[in-house]
Coordinates of C-alpha atoms and ligand atoms in Angstrom, one line a residue:
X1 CA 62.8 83.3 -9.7
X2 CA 64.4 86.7 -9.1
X3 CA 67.2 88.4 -10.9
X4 CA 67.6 91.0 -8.1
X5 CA 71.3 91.7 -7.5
X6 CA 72.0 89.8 -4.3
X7 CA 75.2 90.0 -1.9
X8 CA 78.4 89.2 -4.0
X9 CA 79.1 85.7 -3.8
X10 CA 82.2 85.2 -1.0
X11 CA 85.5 86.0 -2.7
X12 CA 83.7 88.2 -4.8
X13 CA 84.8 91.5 -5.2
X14 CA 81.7 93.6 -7.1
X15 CA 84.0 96.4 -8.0
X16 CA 86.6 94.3 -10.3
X17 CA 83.5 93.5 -12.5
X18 CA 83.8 95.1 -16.0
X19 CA 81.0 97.6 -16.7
X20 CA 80.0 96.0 -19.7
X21 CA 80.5 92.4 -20.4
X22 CA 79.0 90.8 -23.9
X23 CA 78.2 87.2 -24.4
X24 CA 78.2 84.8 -28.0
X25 CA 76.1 82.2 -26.5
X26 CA 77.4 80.0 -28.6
X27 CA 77.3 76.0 -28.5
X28 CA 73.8 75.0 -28.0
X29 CA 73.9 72.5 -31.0
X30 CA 77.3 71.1 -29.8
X31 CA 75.4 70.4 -25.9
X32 CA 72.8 68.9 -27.8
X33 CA 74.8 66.6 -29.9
X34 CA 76.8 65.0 -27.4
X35 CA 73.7 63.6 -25.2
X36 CA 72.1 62.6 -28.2
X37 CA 69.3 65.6 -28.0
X38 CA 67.9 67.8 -30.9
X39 CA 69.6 71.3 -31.2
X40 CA 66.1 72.7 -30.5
X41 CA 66.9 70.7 -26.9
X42 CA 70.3 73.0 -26.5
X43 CA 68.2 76.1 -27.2
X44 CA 65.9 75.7 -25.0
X45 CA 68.4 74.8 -22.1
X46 CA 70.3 78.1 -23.4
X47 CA 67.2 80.1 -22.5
X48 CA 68.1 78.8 -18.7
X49 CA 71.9 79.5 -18.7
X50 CA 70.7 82.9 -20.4
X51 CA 68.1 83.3 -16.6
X52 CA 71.2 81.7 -14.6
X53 CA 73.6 84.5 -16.7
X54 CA 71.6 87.4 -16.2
X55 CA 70.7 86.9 -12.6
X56 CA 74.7 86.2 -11.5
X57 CA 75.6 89.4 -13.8
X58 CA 73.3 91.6 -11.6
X59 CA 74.9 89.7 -8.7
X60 CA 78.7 90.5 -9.6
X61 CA 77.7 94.0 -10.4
X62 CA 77.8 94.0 -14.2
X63 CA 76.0 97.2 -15.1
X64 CA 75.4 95.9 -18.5
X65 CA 74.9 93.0 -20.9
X66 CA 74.9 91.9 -24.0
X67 CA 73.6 88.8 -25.3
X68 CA 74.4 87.9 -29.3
X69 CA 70.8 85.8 -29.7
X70 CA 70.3 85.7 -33.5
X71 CA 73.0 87.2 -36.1
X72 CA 71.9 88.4 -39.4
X73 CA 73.8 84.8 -40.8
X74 CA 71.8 82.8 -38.5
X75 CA 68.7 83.0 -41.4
X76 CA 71.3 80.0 -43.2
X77 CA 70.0 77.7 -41.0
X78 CA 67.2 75.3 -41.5
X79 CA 64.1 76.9 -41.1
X80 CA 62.6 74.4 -38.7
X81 CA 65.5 75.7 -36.3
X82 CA 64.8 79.7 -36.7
X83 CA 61.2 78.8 -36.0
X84 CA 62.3 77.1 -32.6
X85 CA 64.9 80.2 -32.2
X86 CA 61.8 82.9 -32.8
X87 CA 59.3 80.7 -30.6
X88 CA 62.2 80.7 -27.9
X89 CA 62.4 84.4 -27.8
X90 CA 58.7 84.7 -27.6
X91 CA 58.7 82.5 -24.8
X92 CA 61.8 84.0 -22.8
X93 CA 59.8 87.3 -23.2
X94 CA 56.5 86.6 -22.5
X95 CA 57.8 84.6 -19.4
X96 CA 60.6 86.8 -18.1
X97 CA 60.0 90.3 -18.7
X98 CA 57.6 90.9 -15.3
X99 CA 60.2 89.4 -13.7
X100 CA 62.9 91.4 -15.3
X101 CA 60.6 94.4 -15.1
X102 CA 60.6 93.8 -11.1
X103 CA 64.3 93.6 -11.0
X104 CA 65.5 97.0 -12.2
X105 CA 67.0 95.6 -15.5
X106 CA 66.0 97.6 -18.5
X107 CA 66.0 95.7 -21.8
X108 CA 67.7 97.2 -25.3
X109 CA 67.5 95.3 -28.5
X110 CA 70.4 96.2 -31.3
X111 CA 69.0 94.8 -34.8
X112 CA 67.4 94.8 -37.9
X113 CA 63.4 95.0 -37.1
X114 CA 62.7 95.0 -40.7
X115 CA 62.1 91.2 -42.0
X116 CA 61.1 89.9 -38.5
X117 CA 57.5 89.0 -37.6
X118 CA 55.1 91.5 -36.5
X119 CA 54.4 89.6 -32.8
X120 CA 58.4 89.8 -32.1
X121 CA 58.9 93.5 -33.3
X122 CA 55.8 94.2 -30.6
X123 CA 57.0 91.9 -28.3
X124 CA 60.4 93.5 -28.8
X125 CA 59.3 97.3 -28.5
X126 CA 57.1 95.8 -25.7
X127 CA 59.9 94.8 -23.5
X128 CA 61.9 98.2 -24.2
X129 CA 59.0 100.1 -23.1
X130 CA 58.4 98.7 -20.3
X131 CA 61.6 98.5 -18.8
X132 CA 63.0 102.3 -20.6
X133 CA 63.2 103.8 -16.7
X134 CA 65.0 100.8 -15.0
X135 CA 68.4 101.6 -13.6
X136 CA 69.9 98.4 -11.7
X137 CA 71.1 96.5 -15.1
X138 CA 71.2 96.8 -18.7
X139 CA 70.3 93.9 -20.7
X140 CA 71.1 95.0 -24.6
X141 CA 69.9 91.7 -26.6
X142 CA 71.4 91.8 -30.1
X143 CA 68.7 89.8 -32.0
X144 CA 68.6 89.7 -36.0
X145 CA 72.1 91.3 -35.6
X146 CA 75.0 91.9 -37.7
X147 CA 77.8 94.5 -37.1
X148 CA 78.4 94.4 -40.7
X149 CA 74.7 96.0 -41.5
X150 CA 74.9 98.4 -38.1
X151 CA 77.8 100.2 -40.0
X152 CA 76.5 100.2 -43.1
X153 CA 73.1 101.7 -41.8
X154 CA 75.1 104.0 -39.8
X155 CA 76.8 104.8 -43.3
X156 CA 73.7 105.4 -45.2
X157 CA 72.4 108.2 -42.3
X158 CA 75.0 109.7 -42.3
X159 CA 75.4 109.8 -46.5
X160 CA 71.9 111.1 -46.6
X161 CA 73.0 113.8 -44.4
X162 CA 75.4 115.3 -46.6
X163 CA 73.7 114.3 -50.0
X164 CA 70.6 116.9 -48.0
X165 CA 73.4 119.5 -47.3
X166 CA 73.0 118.6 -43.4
X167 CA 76.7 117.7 -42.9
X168 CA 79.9 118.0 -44.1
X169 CA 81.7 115.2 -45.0
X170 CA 85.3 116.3 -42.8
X171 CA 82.8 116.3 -39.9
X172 CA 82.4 112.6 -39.8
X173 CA 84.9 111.1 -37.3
X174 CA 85.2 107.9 -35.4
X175 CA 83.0 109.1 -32.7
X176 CA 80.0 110.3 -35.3
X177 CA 80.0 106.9 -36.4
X178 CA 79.8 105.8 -33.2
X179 CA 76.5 107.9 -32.2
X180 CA 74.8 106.4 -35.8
X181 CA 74.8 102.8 -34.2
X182 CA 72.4 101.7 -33.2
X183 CA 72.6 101.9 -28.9
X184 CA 74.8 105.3 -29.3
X185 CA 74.2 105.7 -25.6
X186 CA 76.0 102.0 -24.4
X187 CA 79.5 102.2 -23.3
X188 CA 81.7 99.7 -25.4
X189 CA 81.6 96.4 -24.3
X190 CA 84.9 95.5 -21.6
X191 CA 84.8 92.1 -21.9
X192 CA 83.4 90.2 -25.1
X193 CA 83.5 86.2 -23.7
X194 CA 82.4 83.4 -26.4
X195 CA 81.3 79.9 -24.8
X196 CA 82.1 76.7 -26.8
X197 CA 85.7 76.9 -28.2
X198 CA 85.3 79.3 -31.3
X199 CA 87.5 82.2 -31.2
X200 CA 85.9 84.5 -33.8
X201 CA 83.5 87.4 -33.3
X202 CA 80.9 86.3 -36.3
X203 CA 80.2 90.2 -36.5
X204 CA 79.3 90.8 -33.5
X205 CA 79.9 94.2 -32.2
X206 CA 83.0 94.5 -34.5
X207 CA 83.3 98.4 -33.9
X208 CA 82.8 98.6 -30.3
X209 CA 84.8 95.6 -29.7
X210 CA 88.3 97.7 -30.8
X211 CA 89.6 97.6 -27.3
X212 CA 87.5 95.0 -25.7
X213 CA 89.1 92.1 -23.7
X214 CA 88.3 88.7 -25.2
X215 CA 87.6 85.8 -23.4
X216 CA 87.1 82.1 -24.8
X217 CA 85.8 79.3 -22.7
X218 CA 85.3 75.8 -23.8
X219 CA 82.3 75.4 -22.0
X220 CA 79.2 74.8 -24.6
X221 CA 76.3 77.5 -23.6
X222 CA 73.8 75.2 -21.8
X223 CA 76.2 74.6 -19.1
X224 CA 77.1 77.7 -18.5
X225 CA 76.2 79.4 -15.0
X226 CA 77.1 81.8 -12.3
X227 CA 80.7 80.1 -11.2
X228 CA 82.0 80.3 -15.7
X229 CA 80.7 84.1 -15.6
X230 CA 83.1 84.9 -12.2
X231 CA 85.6 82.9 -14.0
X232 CA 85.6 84.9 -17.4
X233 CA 85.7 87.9 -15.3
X234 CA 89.0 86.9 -13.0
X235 CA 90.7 86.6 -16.4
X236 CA 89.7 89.9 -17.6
X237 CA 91.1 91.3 -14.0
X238 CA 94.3 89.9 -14.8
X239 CA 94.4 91.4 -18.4
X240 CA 96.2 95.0 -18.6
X241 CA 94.1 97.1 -20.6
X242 CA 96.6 99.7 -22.3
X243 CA 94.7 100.8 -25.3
X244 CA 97.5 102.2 -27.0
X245 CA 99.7 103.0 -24.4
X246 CA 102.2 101.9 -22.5
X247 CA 102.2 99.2 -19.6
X248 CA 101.2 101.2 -16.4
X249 CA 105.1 99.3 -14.9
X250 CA 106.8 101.1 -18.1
X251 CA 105.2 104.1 -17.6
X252 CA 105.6 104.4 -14.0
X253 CA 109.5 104.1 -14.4
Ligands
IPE301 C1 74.2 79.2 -30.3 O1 74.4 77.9 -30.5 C2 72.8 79.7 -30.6 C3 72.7 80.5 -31.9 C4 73.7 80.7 -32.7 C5 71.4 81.0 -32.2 P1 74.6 77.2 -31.9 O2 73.2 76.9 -32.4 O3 75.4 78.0 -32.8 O4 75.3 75.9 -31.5 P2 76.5 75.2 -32.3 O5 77.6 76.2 -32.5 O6 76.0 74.6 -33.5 O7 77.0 74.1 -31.3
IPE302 C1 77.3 83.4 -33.4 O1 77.2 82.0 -33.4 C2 75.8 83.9 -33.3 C3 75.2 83.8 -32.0 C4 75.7 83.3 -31.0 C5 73.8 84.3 -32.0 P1 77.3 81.1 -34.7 O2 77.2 79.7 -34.2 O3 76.2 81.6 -35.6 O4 78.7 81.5 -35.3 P2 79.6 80.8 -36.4 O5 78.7 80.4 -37.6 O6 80.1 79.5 -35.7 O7 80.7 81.7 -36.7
MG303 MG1 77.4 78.1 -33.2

């Protein structure tokens, strides 16, 4: 198993990738339902369209993305299934990051750490460390994450700041904001695509998401490979981004 960016597939043109493309895996209960499987059976097979998704991203010449693993909501669910979501990570982590590690990809996690286990915080800072000095790929998982709390921790820094004296409050624009979230360094995402139907973000990445291209596919997670990624992307290629302005035909005339 490699993830190494190989040759563009034919017909593949590694420049008309968007830089950073973010994923809502979502669907893995649905998969599971309709063969009759547990949803623990969908998660797992989610890890392996997550391998498949990574590996084809490198491939197309994404420089970075980001995967919506666990949202701050996700602790409604049973707690039999956030045990099987938890072991899962532990597993994709201890199996894959060597392998990730080998491939160039360096690994960012966007989050609350407080409230998770002490093995998947280590696990977690582990895989960051490790990978800090990779260049070929960014993979940003967003695990025990809500867009909601990002802000609102962003909020509080920046309160503290001028309750200290530090800051002034007229200082605070959109882009301060921006540099208290929590990967201040990532380019906003340029194409947000959710698998299995929904067309919601579920507070995910609501900030950075205010001029991202969205992309809904009705294919459930499990199934989705290589060929749907390349697929999501020539939509986003026939998209005009104008953010704000005027269509490039309008404003050529
Ligand atoms: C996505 O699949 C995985 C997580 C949200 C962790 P779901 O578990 O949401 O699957 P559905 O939406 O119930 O089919
Ligand atoms: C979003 O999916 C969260 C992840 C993919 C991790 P959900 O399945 O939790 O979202 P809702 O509940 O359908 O909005
Ligand atoms: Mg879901």
């Amino acid at each position: 198993m490699s993830y190494a960016a190989a040759p563009a597939p034919n017909g593949t043109d590694r420049t008309n990738a968007p830089s950073h493309v973010a994923i809502i895996m979502d669907g893995n209960g649905r998969w599971a339902a309709a063969r009759g499987l547990p949803r623990t059976e969908g998660h797992r097979r989610g890890v392996e369209a997550l391998r498949r998704v990574v590996r084809a991203a490198g491939e197309l010449g994404v420089r970075t993305l980001t995967i919506f693993s666990f949202s701050s909501e996700n602790w409604s669910r049973p707690a039999s299934e956030i045990g099987d979501l938890f072991g899962l990570l532990r597993r994709f982590i201890r199996n894959d990051l060597a392998t990730l590690h080998r491939d160039g990809v360096r690994v960012r996690v966007i989050g609350e750490r407080d409230g998770l286990a002490p093995d998947i915080c280590g696990l977690l800072g582990e895989a960051e460390e490790l990978t800090r000095g990779n260049t070929k790929m960014t993979l940003v998982v967003a695990f025990n994450y809500g867009s909601r709390q990002e802000i609102a921790n962003a909020a509080q820094r920046l309160a503290q700041e001028v309750a200290d004296g530090k800051r002034d409050p007229a200082s605070i624009t959109p882009d301060t904001i921006g540099r208290y979230l929590d990967a201040p360094d990532i380019p906003d995402p340029d194409l947000i695509i959710r698998t299995s139907g929904e067309q919601r973000l579920s507070n995910f990445l609501m900030w950075q998401a205010a001029y991202s291209e969205l992309v809904f596919v009705p294919i459930h997670w499990p199934d989705f490979d290589g060929a749907a990624l390349e697929g999501a992307i020539a939509e986003y290629n026939r998209r005009e981004r104008r953010f704000g302005g005027l269509a490039t035909k309008t404003a050529a005339s």
